[in-house]
XYZ file of C-alpha atoms in Angstrom:
711
model
C 59.597 358.468 137.290
C 58.375 358.448 140.858
C 59.681 356.642 143.907
C 56.819 354.095 143.814
C 57.594 353.200 140.201
C 61.227 352.478 141.115
C 60.152 350.166 143.941
C 57.828 348.252 141.582
C 60.644 347.731 139.065
C 62.999 346.393 141.795
C 60.264 344.080 143.098
C 59.587 342.721 139.603
C 63.310 342.112 138.982
C 63.695 340.174 142.261
C 60.563 338.158 141.513
C 61.810 337.249 138.044
C 65.215 336.262 139.486
C 63.592 333.971 142.037
C 61.495 332.321 139.344
C 64.564 331.767 137.173
C 66.504 330.161 140.071
C 63.527 327.970 140.896
C 63.201 326.813 137.307
C 66.947 325.964 137.224
C 66.653 323.918 140.415
C 63.623 322.073 139.103
C 65.427 321.274 135.855
C 68.475 320.059 137.797
C 66.349 317.814 140.018
C 64.618 316.482 136.893
C 68.019 315.777 135.389
C 69.240 314.001 138.521
C 66.137 311.966 139.283
C 64.607 311.312 135.862
C 67.195 311.677 133.136
C 70.219 310.240 135.013
C 68.405 308.778 138.026
C 69.015 305.146 137.156
C 72.689 305.795 136.435
C 73.271 307.574 139.755
C 71.312 304.961 141.711
C 73.470 302.218 140.249
C 76.635 304.177 141.123
C 75.390 304.803 144.673
C 74.481 301.179 145.146
C 78.002 300.143 144.268
C 79.620 302.323 146.979
C 79.629 301.862 150.743
C 81.424 304.016 153.283
C 82.497 302.534 156.589
C 84.287 303.970 159.579
C 87.231 302.052 160.995
C 88.945 302.779 164.298
C 92.591 303.836 164.151
C 94.037 302.421 167.359
C 96.222 304.854 169.267
C 99.587 303.658 170.519
C 99.987 303.343 174.288
C 102.457 305.666 175.878
C 105.988 304.447 176.527
C 107.392 303.540 179.934
C 110.974 304.774 180.218
C 113.742 304.554 182.766
C 115.315 307.681 184.254
C 117.849 307.935 181.404
C 115.252 307.696 178.627
C 115.579 303.998 177.758
C 112.255 302.586 176.578
C 111.329 299.650 178.777
C 107.837 299.333 177.301
C 106.861 300.740 173.939
C 104.372 300.148 171.125
C 105.035 298.826 167.671
C 102.762 298.833 164.639
C 100.615 295.741 164.316
C 98.285 294.489 161.597
C 95.123 292.466 161.901
C 92.918 291.024 159.161
C 89.191 291.783 159.143
C 86.343 290.610 156.932
C 83.224 292.686 156.202
C 79.980 291.216 154.904
C 79.477 291.824 151.183
C 76.933 290.930 148.491
C 78.778 287.928 147.076
C 77.872 284.276 146.693
C 79.162 281.540 149.003
C 81.491 280.215 146.320
C 83.170 283.622 145.967
C 83.356 284.074 149.749
C 84.889 280.621 150.209
C 87.419 281.242 147.458
C 88.306 284.618 149.008
C 88.880 283.007 152.401
C 91.091 280.282 150.941
C 93.212 282.758 148.958
C 93.669 284.912 152.058
C 94.655 281.990 154.289
C 97.193 280.828 151.711
C 98.780 284.293 151.794
C 98.959 284.147 155.602
C 100.441 280.664 155.568
C 103.066 281.638 152.984
C 104.354 284.202 155.482
C 104.027 281.855 158.485
C 101.127 283.825 159.931
C 98.286 282.125 161.743
C 94.554 282.714 161.432
C 91.927 282.406 164.149
C 90.725 278.831 164.351
C 88.215 277.929 167.054
C 86.740 275.018 165.096
C 86.984 271.818 167.193
C 87.608 269.596 164.138
C 90.845 268.563 162.413
C 91.457 266.539 159.246
C 93.772 263.820 157.992
C 92.113 262.008 159.622
C 88.892 263.875 160.364
C 88.563 264.024 164.159
C 87.330 266.126 167.055
C 89.938 268.128 168.965
C 87.839 268.373 172.111
C 86.485 265.699 174.472
C 82.979 264.500 173.594
C 81.465 266.007 176.752
C 82.576 269.488 175.617
C 81.069 269.107 172.140
C 77.400 268.833 173.045
C 76.655 272.563 173.225
C 78.798 273.193 170.142
C 76.799 270.716 168.065
C 73.552 272.175 169.351
C 74.569 275.729 168.333
C 75.228 274.550 164.756
C 72.186 272.270 164.530
C 74.368 269.179 164.220
C 73.048 265.864 165.507
C 74.398 265.398 169.026
C 75.398 261.810 168.145
C 77.276 262.827 164.991
C 80.858 261.646 164.754
C 83.610 263.946 163.507
C 83.217 262.937 159.849
C 79.453 263.478 159.969
C 79.875 266.877 161.628
C 82.496 267.837 159.051
C 80.247 266.850 156.149
C 77.340 268.728 157.723
C 79.384 271.941 157.886
C 80.639 271.531 154.327
C 77.041 271.407 153.201
C 75.996 274.295 155.480
C 78.715 276.562 154.091
C 78.503 275.278 150.486
C 82.148 274.193 150.503
C 83.139 271.976 147.586
C 86.931 271.903 148.134
C 88.990 268.940 149.286
C 89.305 268.276 153.007
C 92.602 270.105 153.462
C 91.248 273.284 151.865
C 87.767 272.841 153.310
C 88.977 272.862 156.926
C 90.665 276.246 156.396
C 87.530 277.769 154.879
C 85.360 276.115 157.495
C 87.355 277.638 160.380
C 86.700 281.166 159.117
C 83.070 280.494 158.235
C 82.588 279.075 161.725
C 84.157 282.224 163.215
C 81.630 284.278 161.236
C 78.808 282.128 162.603
C 80.211 282.364 166.132
C 80.799 286.128 166.314
C 78.661 287.526 163.488
C 79.552 290.264 161.023
C 77.859 292.855 158.813
C 78.726 295.489 156.251
C 79.703 297.844 159.088
C 80.951 295.366 161.729
C 83.768 293.052 160.627
C 84.854 289.678 161.944
C 88.530 289.391 162.878
C 90.262 286.687 160.847
C 93.853 287.012 162.098
C 95.735 289.009 164.718
C 99.229 290.451 164.678
C 100.068 289.364 161.145
C 103.341 290.189 159.423
C 103.859 293.333 157.399
C 104.475 291.165 154.345
C 101.033 289.546 154.627
C 99.419 292.954 155.127
C 101.089 294.322 151.984
C 100.117 291.328 149.856
C 96.495 291.378 150.982
C 96.230 295.103 150.296
C 97.776 294.671 146.856
C 95.275 291.930 146.014
C 92.252 293.661 147.580
C 90.353 293.652 144.265
C 90.460 289.845 144.304
C 89.681 289.583 148.030
C 86.252 291.226 148.487
C 85.480 292.252 152.076
C 89.017 291.681 153.346
C 90.658 294.731 154.965
C 93.818 295.326 156.969
C 93.360 297.133 160.285
C 96.451 298.934 161.561
C 96.959 299.154 165.293
C 99.710 298.993 167.887
C 101.087 296.216 170.019
C 102.735 296.580 173.404
C 106.386 295.541 173.357
C 108.521 294.868 176.435
C 112.000 295.635 175.198
C 114.081 293.826 177.801
C 112.425 290.486 178.546
C 111.964 289.931 182.269
C 113.689 293.165 183.309
C 111.716 295.090 185.956
C 108.688 292.883 185.283
C 107.138 293.476 188.710
C 107.496 297.237 188.291
C 106.239 297.473 184.720
C 103.388 294.986 185.146
C 101.371 293.409 182.373
C 98.503 294.266 180.039
C 95.566 292.165 178.873
C 92.155 292.311 177.184
C 89.676 294.575 178.933
C 86.964 292.724 180.847
C 83.278 293.548 180.692
C 83.487 294.782 184.282
C 86.395 297.089 183.434
C 84.531 298.358 180.383
C 81.462 299.520 182.323
C 81.178 303.294 182.295
C 84.107 303.667 179.896
C 82.404 302.780 176.627
C 83.171 306.239 175.246
C 86.899 305.534 175.404
C 87.262 301.753 175.275
C 85.878 298.821 173.328
C 85.924 295.083 174.078
C 88.854 294.728 171.665
C 91.089 297.003 173.755
C 93.869 296.023 176.114
C 94.372 297.659 179.501
C 96.970 297.585 182.247
C 96.387 294.743 184.690
C 99.288 295.111 187.138
C 102.255 297.346 187.921
C 102.810 300.738 186.338
C 100.690 299.600 183.383
C 97.681 299.390 185.707
C 98.226 302.442 187.896
C 98.857 304.835 185.004
C 96.351 303.353 182.549
C 94.514 306.678 182.201
C 97.710 308.389 181.037
C 99.150 305.541 178.957
C 95.905 305.037 177.018
C 95.864 307.125 173.852
C 92.907 308.566 171.932
C 91.812 306.498 168.946
C 91.357 308.047 165.521
C 88.919 307.318 162.674
C 89.581 306.021 159.174
C 87.003 306.070 156.377
C 86.899 303.069 154.046
C 85.029 303.284 150.735
C 84.032 299.892 149.368
C 82.034 298.580 146.453
C 79.127 296.261 147.231
C 81.267 293.330 146.115
C 83.628 294.155 148.961
C 86.559 295.642 147.076
C 88.122 298.688 148.740
C 88.030 301.761 146.514
C 89.559 304.330 148.860
C 90.850 304.772 152.424
C 91.484 308.083 154.212
C 91.928 309.317 157.779
C 89.260 311.679 159.098
C 90.568 311.902 162.664
C 94.166 311.239 163.642
C 94.961 308.945 166.581
C 96.847 310.504 169.509
C 99.339 308.343 171.405
C 99.228 308.054 175.180
C 101.521 309.911 177.585
C 104.986 308.609 178.450
C 105.648 307.519 182.037
C 109.231 308.164 183.154
C 110.422 306.033 186.069
C 113.095 306.808 188.658
C 114.800 303.461 188.066
C 117.962 303.109 186.025
C 117.702 300.159 183.617
C 121.387 299.237 183.904
C 121.354 299.325 187.712
C 118.086 297.376 187.646
C 119.728 294.691 185.534
C 122.692 294.457 187.905
C 120.374 294.298 190.928
C 118.361 291.442 189.424
C 121.473 289.505 188.431
C 123.153 290.065 191.813
C 120.078 288.872 193.698
C 119.732 285.725 191.600
C 123.446 284.970 191.845
C 123.358 285.367 195.629
C 120.297 283.101 195.955
C 121.911 280.432 193.766
C 125.133 280.610 195.768
C 123.303 280.091 199.058
C 121.189 277.238 197.664
C 124.258 275.501 196.210
C 126.343 275.645 199.380
C 128.549 278.568 198.361
C 128.889 279.637 201.986
C 129.821 277.410 204.921
C 126.354 275.823 204.947
C 123.551 275.147 202.490
C 120.088 276.650 202.902
C 117.016 276.236 200.650
C 117.073 279.834 199.383
C 114.678 280.262 196.461
C 113.227 283.776 196.497
C 113.941 287.335 197.546
C 113.828 291.041 196.859
C 116.231 293.961 196.608
C 115.633 297.715 196.587
C 118.061 300.522 195.789
C 116.915 303.961 196.957
C 118.183 307.524 196.804
C 118.483 308.323 200.518
C 117.827 312.030 200.043
C 114.797 311.907 197.721
C 113.260 308.483 198.343
C 113.450 307.733 194.608
C 113.641 304.019 193.845
C 116.657 303.472 191.590
C 116.157 299.710 191.259
C 113.679 297.224 192.678
C 113.757 293.519 191.969
C 111.717 290.546 193.094
C 112.858 286.992 192.415
C 111.652 284.824 190.785
C 110.350 287.116 188.072
C 108.397 286.590 184.834
C 108.178 287.671 181.205
C 105.248 290.096 180.714
C 105.473 289.768 176.916
C 104.074 286.238 177.184
C 100.760 287.660 178.387
C 100.488 289.522 175.066
C 101.909 286.974 172.629
C 100.164 284.054 174.329
C 101.317 282.197 177.422
C 101.128 278.422 177.559
C 99.210 276.721 180.350
C 102.409 274.977 181.395
C 104.268 278.274 181.731
C 101.390 279.923 183.574
C 101.154 277.012 186.014
C 104.904 277.295 186.598
C 104.547 280.993 187.391
C 101.735 280.282 189.830
C 103.626 277.500 191.576
C 106.747 279.650 192.016
C 104.724 282.754 192.920
C 106.641 284.547 190.162
C 103.872 287.111 189.752
C 104.139 288.222 193.395
C 106.167 291.387 193.923
C 107.930 290.436 197.141
C 109.473 293.905 197.405
C 106.106 295.456 198.256
C 103.799 292.495 198.969
C 106.035 290.194 200.990
C 105.817 290.695 204.767
C 108.786 289.386 206.735
C 110.060 289.484 210.286
C 112.979 291.962 210.287
C 115.195 290.293 212.847
C 118.286 292.275 213.842
C 117.875 295.066 211.265
C 115.118 296.338 213.596
C 117.689 297.030 216.330
C 118.299 300.589 215.079
C 114.642 301.314 215.939
C 115.167 300.058 219.483
C 118.423 302.009 219.693
C 116.637 305.202 218.612
C 113.895 304.681 221.204
C 116.447 304.046 223.952
C 118.607 307.053 223.084
C 115.794 309.534 222.465
C 113.929 308.658 225.680
C 117.094 308.724 227.800
C 116.791 305.037 228.678
C 120.394 304.826 227.484
C 122.976 307.331 226.276
C 125.675 307.026 223.652
C 128.098 306.237 226.488
C 125.939 303.702 228.348
C 127.561 300.268 228.515
C 125.643 297.075 229.155
C 127.404 293.855 230.097
C 126.313 290.984 227.848
C 126.863 287.856 229.916
C 125.202 285.700 227.268
C 121.988 284.888 229.149
C 119.568 287.715 229.944
C 118.610 287.202 233.618
C 114.906 288.139 233.361
C 111.615 287.175 231.715
C 112.404 283.660 230.647
C 116.177 284.087 230.357
C 116.500 284.639 226.590
C 120.045 284.319 225.280
C 122.190 286.312 222.913
C 122.951 284.623 219.599
C 126.631 284.795 220.567
C 125.952 282.553 223.560
C 124.414 279.908 221.300
C 127.530 279.932 219.128
C 130.322 280.372 221.681
C 128.763 279.846 225.143
C 129.764 283.332 226.254
C 128.538 286.920 225.951
C 129.931 289.956 224.171
C 130.888 291.644 227.444
C 130.483 295.392 227.980
C 129.169 297.234 224.917
C 127.843 300.710 224.143
C 125.096 301.226 221.558
C 127.530 301.640 218.649
C 129.346 298.430 219.547
C 126.059 296.599 220.160
C 124.877 297.401 216.625
C 128.228 296.313 215.181
C 128.130 293.001 217.066
C 124.325 292.682 216.756
C 124.130 291.946 220.477
C 120.679 290.648 221.461
C 121.374 291.052 225.186
C 122.053 294.782 224.804
C 118.764 295.324 222.965
C 116.771 293.169 225.371
C 117.835 295.527 228.136
C 117.429 298.683 226.026
C 113.963 297.618 224.901
C 112.955 296.812 228.468
C 114.161 300.234 229.689
C 112.560 302.222 226.828
C 109.241 300.363 226.917
C 107.162 299.001 224.061
C 105.219 302.264 223.566
C 108.394 304.149 222.680
C 109.684 301.364 220.441
C 106.387 301.487 218.526
C 106.530 305.297 218.394
C 109.911 305.344 216.635
C 109.051 302.390 214.409
C 106.077 304.387 213.134
C 108.233 307.463 212.712
C 110.516 305.508 210.394
C 107.447 304.410 208.421
C 107.260 300.799 209.544
C 103.880 299.100 209.780
C 102.361 301.478 207.223
C 102.278 301.693 203.447
C 104.850 303.851 201.712
C 102.450 304.912 198.965
C 104.755 303.636 196.219
C 102.928 303.873 192.892
C 102.128 300.160 192.584
C 99.122 298.022 193.423
C 99.452 295.329 196.067
C 101.561 297.026 198.725
C 101.049 295.421 202.131
C 100.857 297.342 205.417
C 102.814 295.048 207.686
C 102.553 295.041 211.493
C 104.489 296.463 214.412
C 104.651 294.171 217.424
C 102.563 295.899 220.091
C 100.152 295.059 222.943
C 96.988 295.601 220.864
C 97.877 292.750 218.529
C 98.571 290.321 221.351
C 95.444 291.351 223.248
C 93.358 290.860 220.086
C 94.399 287.212 220.254
C 93.114 287.005 223.813
C 96.607 287.022 225.315
C 98.238 289.323 227.846
C 101.248 291.423 226.886
C 104.223 290.568 229.104
C 107.783 291.948 229.302
C 108.889 288.876 227.371
C 106.956 290.183 224.345
C 108.835 293.481 224.667
C 112.202 291.715 224.597
C 111.208 289.756 221.501
C 109.923 292.885 219.764
C 113.111 294.799 220.621
C 115.256 292.466 218.489
C 112.820 292.435 215.563
C 110.910 289.253 216.303
C 107.425 288.753 217.784
C 104.656 290.148 215.591
C 106.976 292.485 213.717
C 106.491 291.992 209.991
C 107.445 294.483 207.283
C 107.868 294.710 203.542
C 111.302 295.282 201.967
C 110.110 298.659 200.624
C 109.300 299.772 204.185
C 112.743 298.681 205.326
C 114.293 300.614 202.427
C 112.523 303.795 203.534
C 113.594 303.171 207.144
C 117.277 302.762 206.239
C 117.183 305.741 203.862
C 115.688 307.860 206.630
C 118.481 306.816 208.999
C 121.109 307.618 206.374
C 119.376 310.957 205.803
C 120.110 312.018 209.363
C 116.936 310.579 210.823
C 114.722 312.590 208.450
C 111.877 310.656 206.819
C 111.799 310.317 203.052
C 108.785 309.891 200.779
C 109.070 306.900 198.472
C 108.449 307.288 194.744
C 108.937 305.314 191.566
C 107.829 308.031 189.139
C 110.026 310.867 187.903
C 107.389 312.500 185.676
C 104.745 311.929 183.007
C 105.161 313.575 179.620
C 102.062 314.359 177.573
C 102.032 313.898 173.771
C 102.369 317.687 173.351
C 105.646 317.654 175.277
C 104.350 319.196 178.505
C 104.736 317.579 181.909
C 101.843 316.509 184.137
C 101.597 318.687 187.234
C 103.146 317.010 190.298
C 100.162 317.720 192.520
C 97.746 316.399 189.904
C 99.865 313.267 189.646
C 99.997 312.774 193.410
C 96.228 313.108 193.759
C 95.647 310.755 190.838
C 97.919 308.052 192.274
C 96.449 308.284 195.772
C 92.929 307.966 194.377
C 93.934 305.072 192.124
C 95.499 303.241 195.058
C 92.905 304.258 197.610
C 95.828 305.525 199.654
C 95.769 308.292 202.249
C 99.223 309.442 203.394
C 99.765 309.064 207.135
C 100.687 312.244 208.949
C 103.641 311.549 211.250
C 105.048 314.042 213.713
C 108.654 315.073 213.076
C 110.472 313.752 216.150
C 113.680 315.715 215.474
C 116.068 312.931 216.428
C 119.242 314.306 217.960
C 122.236 314.331 215.677
C 124.534 312.732 218.249
C 122.121 309.807 218.637
C 121.859 309.237 214.892
C 125.641 309.475 214.593
C 126.109 306.778 217.239
C 123.695 304.461 215.415
C 125.294 305.074 212.028
C 128.775 304.495 213.442
C 127.550 301.134 214.662
C 126.277 300.330 211.176
C 129.647 301.297 209.706
C 131.266 298.901 212.140
C 129.176 296.061 210.702
C 131.246 296.176 207.487
C 134.555 296.691 209.302
C 136.846 294.258 211.119
C 134.790 292.588 213.836
C 131.449 293.342 212.155
C 128.927 290.794 210.897
C 129.466 291.756 207.224
C 133.204 292.376 207.305
C 134.082 289.347 205.173
C 131.897 290.689 202.342
C 133.159 294.281 202.362
C 136.797 293.724 203.283
C 138.905 295.758 200.860
C 135.890 297.564 199.399
C 136.921 300.960 198.029
C 134.038 302.887 199.608
C 133.013 303.057 203.250
C 129.704 301.237 203.667
C 127.382 301.222 206.669
C 125.148 298.193 207.035
C 123.282 295.757 209.205
C 122.613 292.058 208.828
C 119.589 290.258 210.159
C 118.624 286.607 210.537
C 114.875 286.375 211.077
C 112.976 283.392 212.393
C 110.105 282.083 210.264
C 108.407 279.657 212.644
C 110.176 276.790 210.911
C 113.444 275.983 212.728
C 114.997 274.803 209.466
C 114.237 278.036 207.620
C 115.682 281.441 208.476
C 115.231 284.506 206.290
C 118.249 286.720 205.716
C 118.444 290.519 205.517
C 121.125 293.026 204.678
C 120.456 296.747 204.790
C 123.063 299.407 204.184
C 124.025 302.702 202.626
C 127.057 304.367 201.037
C 129.211 306.368 201.013
C 129.240 306.597 204.789
C 130.372 310.242 205.015
C 127.923 311.558 202.403
C 125.225 308.908 201.786
C 123.744 308.641 198.295
C 122.035 305.267 198.116
C 120.639 302.640 200.414
C 120.381 298.959 199.493
C 117.900 296.585 201.113
C 118.209 292.848 200.486
C 115.836 290.099 201.637
C 116.406 286.441 200.758
C 113.919 283.828 201.860
C 115.465 280.798 203.581
C 118.934 282.317 203.381
C 120.000 280.687 206.632
C 121.886 283.803 207.735
C 121.716 287.537 207.161
C 125.453 287.605 206.531
C 124.976 285.542 203.384
C 122.818 288.245 201.730
C 125.350 291.091 201.834
C 126.970 290.098 198.535
C 123.925 291.331 196.635
C 124.347 294.809 198.137
C 128.098 294.793 197.511
C 127.678 293.985 193.807
C 125.048 296.692 193.388
C 127.149 299.312 195.143
C 130.149 298.366 193.027
C 128.087 299.025 189.902
C 126.554 302.261 191.164
C 129.911 303.761 192.156
C 131.632 302.681 188.947
C 133.850 300.075 190.540
C 132.883 297.370 188.027
C 134.721 299.271 185.324
C 137.922 298.172 187.032
C 136.746 294.648 187.743
C 139.447 292.101 186.971
C 138.331 289.439 184.505
C 139.902 286.009 184.150
C 143.126 286.595 182.262
C 146.080 284.243 181.957
C 148.389 287.238 181.648
C 147.654 288.383 185.223
C 150.743 288.566 187.428
C 151.333 285.942 190.089
C 150.919 288.633 192.731
C 147.210 288.828 191.886
C 146.705 285.163 192.699
C 148.804 285.487 195.848
C 146.555 288.327 197.066
C 143.412 286.301 196.306
C 144.736 283.214 198.101
C 145.784 285.335 201.082
C 142.301 286.912 201.308
C 140.635 283.478 201.278
C 143.056 282.172 203.894
C 142.355 285.150 206.146
C 138.603 284.602 205.853
C 139.013 280.950 206.842
C 141.047 281.983 209.883
C 138.351 284.512 210.840
C 135.743 281.779 210.597
C 137.746 279.534 212.881
C 138.208 282.328 215.425
C 134.531 283.275 215.401
C 135.094 286.625 213.698
C 133.176 285.757 210.539
C 129.769 286.498 212.014
C 126.520 285.225 210.559
C 123.785 287.255 212.269
């Protein structure tokens, strides 16, 4: 047999094989379409496949020790898909479902402006016109007529009590629409028990499905509310350009860390397939794409220290307002910041009054919201409040005087009480005792908070140099803390006065030198300033974020994070020249601050007997209202090897000396002194009470002698 014959045989075999396969396919198609076609069409028509979104959990927000301050918990919502069932079946399904919800004390969505027993409108008549028009109800119809019209429209034959439940859901369907692929939401955040019961009875509840999602949970009530921020439904404006990642049903961060780190906290939604019969019963559910939770944001704050800071601030404000010191002042708000002086990490930051962010998720009442607005509870005074610094600015003036040679650490200036130039401003000591402090060097002037000394120092150094060192310490500029709403503040300088059409005079310099005039700074700026002083005059960069952990366990790159935050805030860091402040000058200033908490200092009464050496400075700042004076205390500890700074601002405190107790309580907690705190105990020895009585008596004597200072 030749080669050609072999090729012909192979060709014939292949041809026959192809014909056989073709015949098999034709027979199979005939079987599918003709023999069993009707059967398969009926089966197909009874099955629908829908995609449902599996909502990803938001990332957690944790404190520096790993405590979850904000987390997500599983939530269930009830959805209804359109199915091929009659009105009577739909109405019965709705009623059964609502009864299940009610048995577990769950609520359903009810936007219907009608109630029964008796039948009545729940909205004013003027608000009902458009509603009636949308439902083709006579605009003059009373509540009973409108109710009867809707019963007829929705083919409801039940009694009024049952009808109103069905009607509310049917109205929601009319209002929002639904289809066999787009459900209408019937109830939000229902209990697990309701979800289980509805799933178990799905065969009797056609079209009803349970959607599983996550709900943001603030674990500690009001704690760190201004840091954490709040979440809320995404707006149409926020949704623009992000439709690939968000839907109108999503929540997003609105303020605080929730807002700034939205892109990291937001997870990636998954997809669930739902197989349903045409009558709406679910036949099968399965996940086709898993949801991925968002990244975790780890803060620098310590939750326990944060709690102590908030409680100490509130206690101090209440004490001032209730006359706990030698006079009563209308204190009602304030802020406190605890900072690591070496790293600039914020260990605690509180603003009072605060608020409960959970209410903005669970539903806040109008009364509560109005109360928050009236009290400005939502304002983060730590970064958004701008206040005159008063005497705590004197370390800036001291730095300018020492670094320019206008004064030295040994220079002594004689405070006679009345400064003999430029309008004859007086020292606060003159107002109280009709005399001056006498001869003081810079260390003593800071301890005594002598205005006269700093009038003269400011005059010698000049306003340009005061401004120069204020800027070096970061005053009058944003810190770049990772929160929205930080204010810039202002440094008192000629440009500001000239912009008002006035002429800068030496009198403005004197006012600026003691922290008055146009000086206005945020507490967070003051915290950086004091931390920089405690750090040997070296500036620190402020931060609230320790790191961000991705779902795979890796950490977000620090540079990536920095660039992201700056872009989110629209913040450009200010380049400031390192002025290399001389060690001897810083030491003289810090010694003066230590003297503030020692015998003869303006905060001695608060820190007398304290176990750790504390450096501080009090400040009483004018507000423009002679009856209202803001109070400051700034300080750091331990003096020999500083770890933390504490900045306290209380509005309408009356005196800076009254605010130091907040710092003392925080420092006691940080350094573990509260573990030895003596509680009320009837078994305490008499010597304890004798010591306490002696301490109080000594403080009263100091007050009489003018040694219990209030500046």
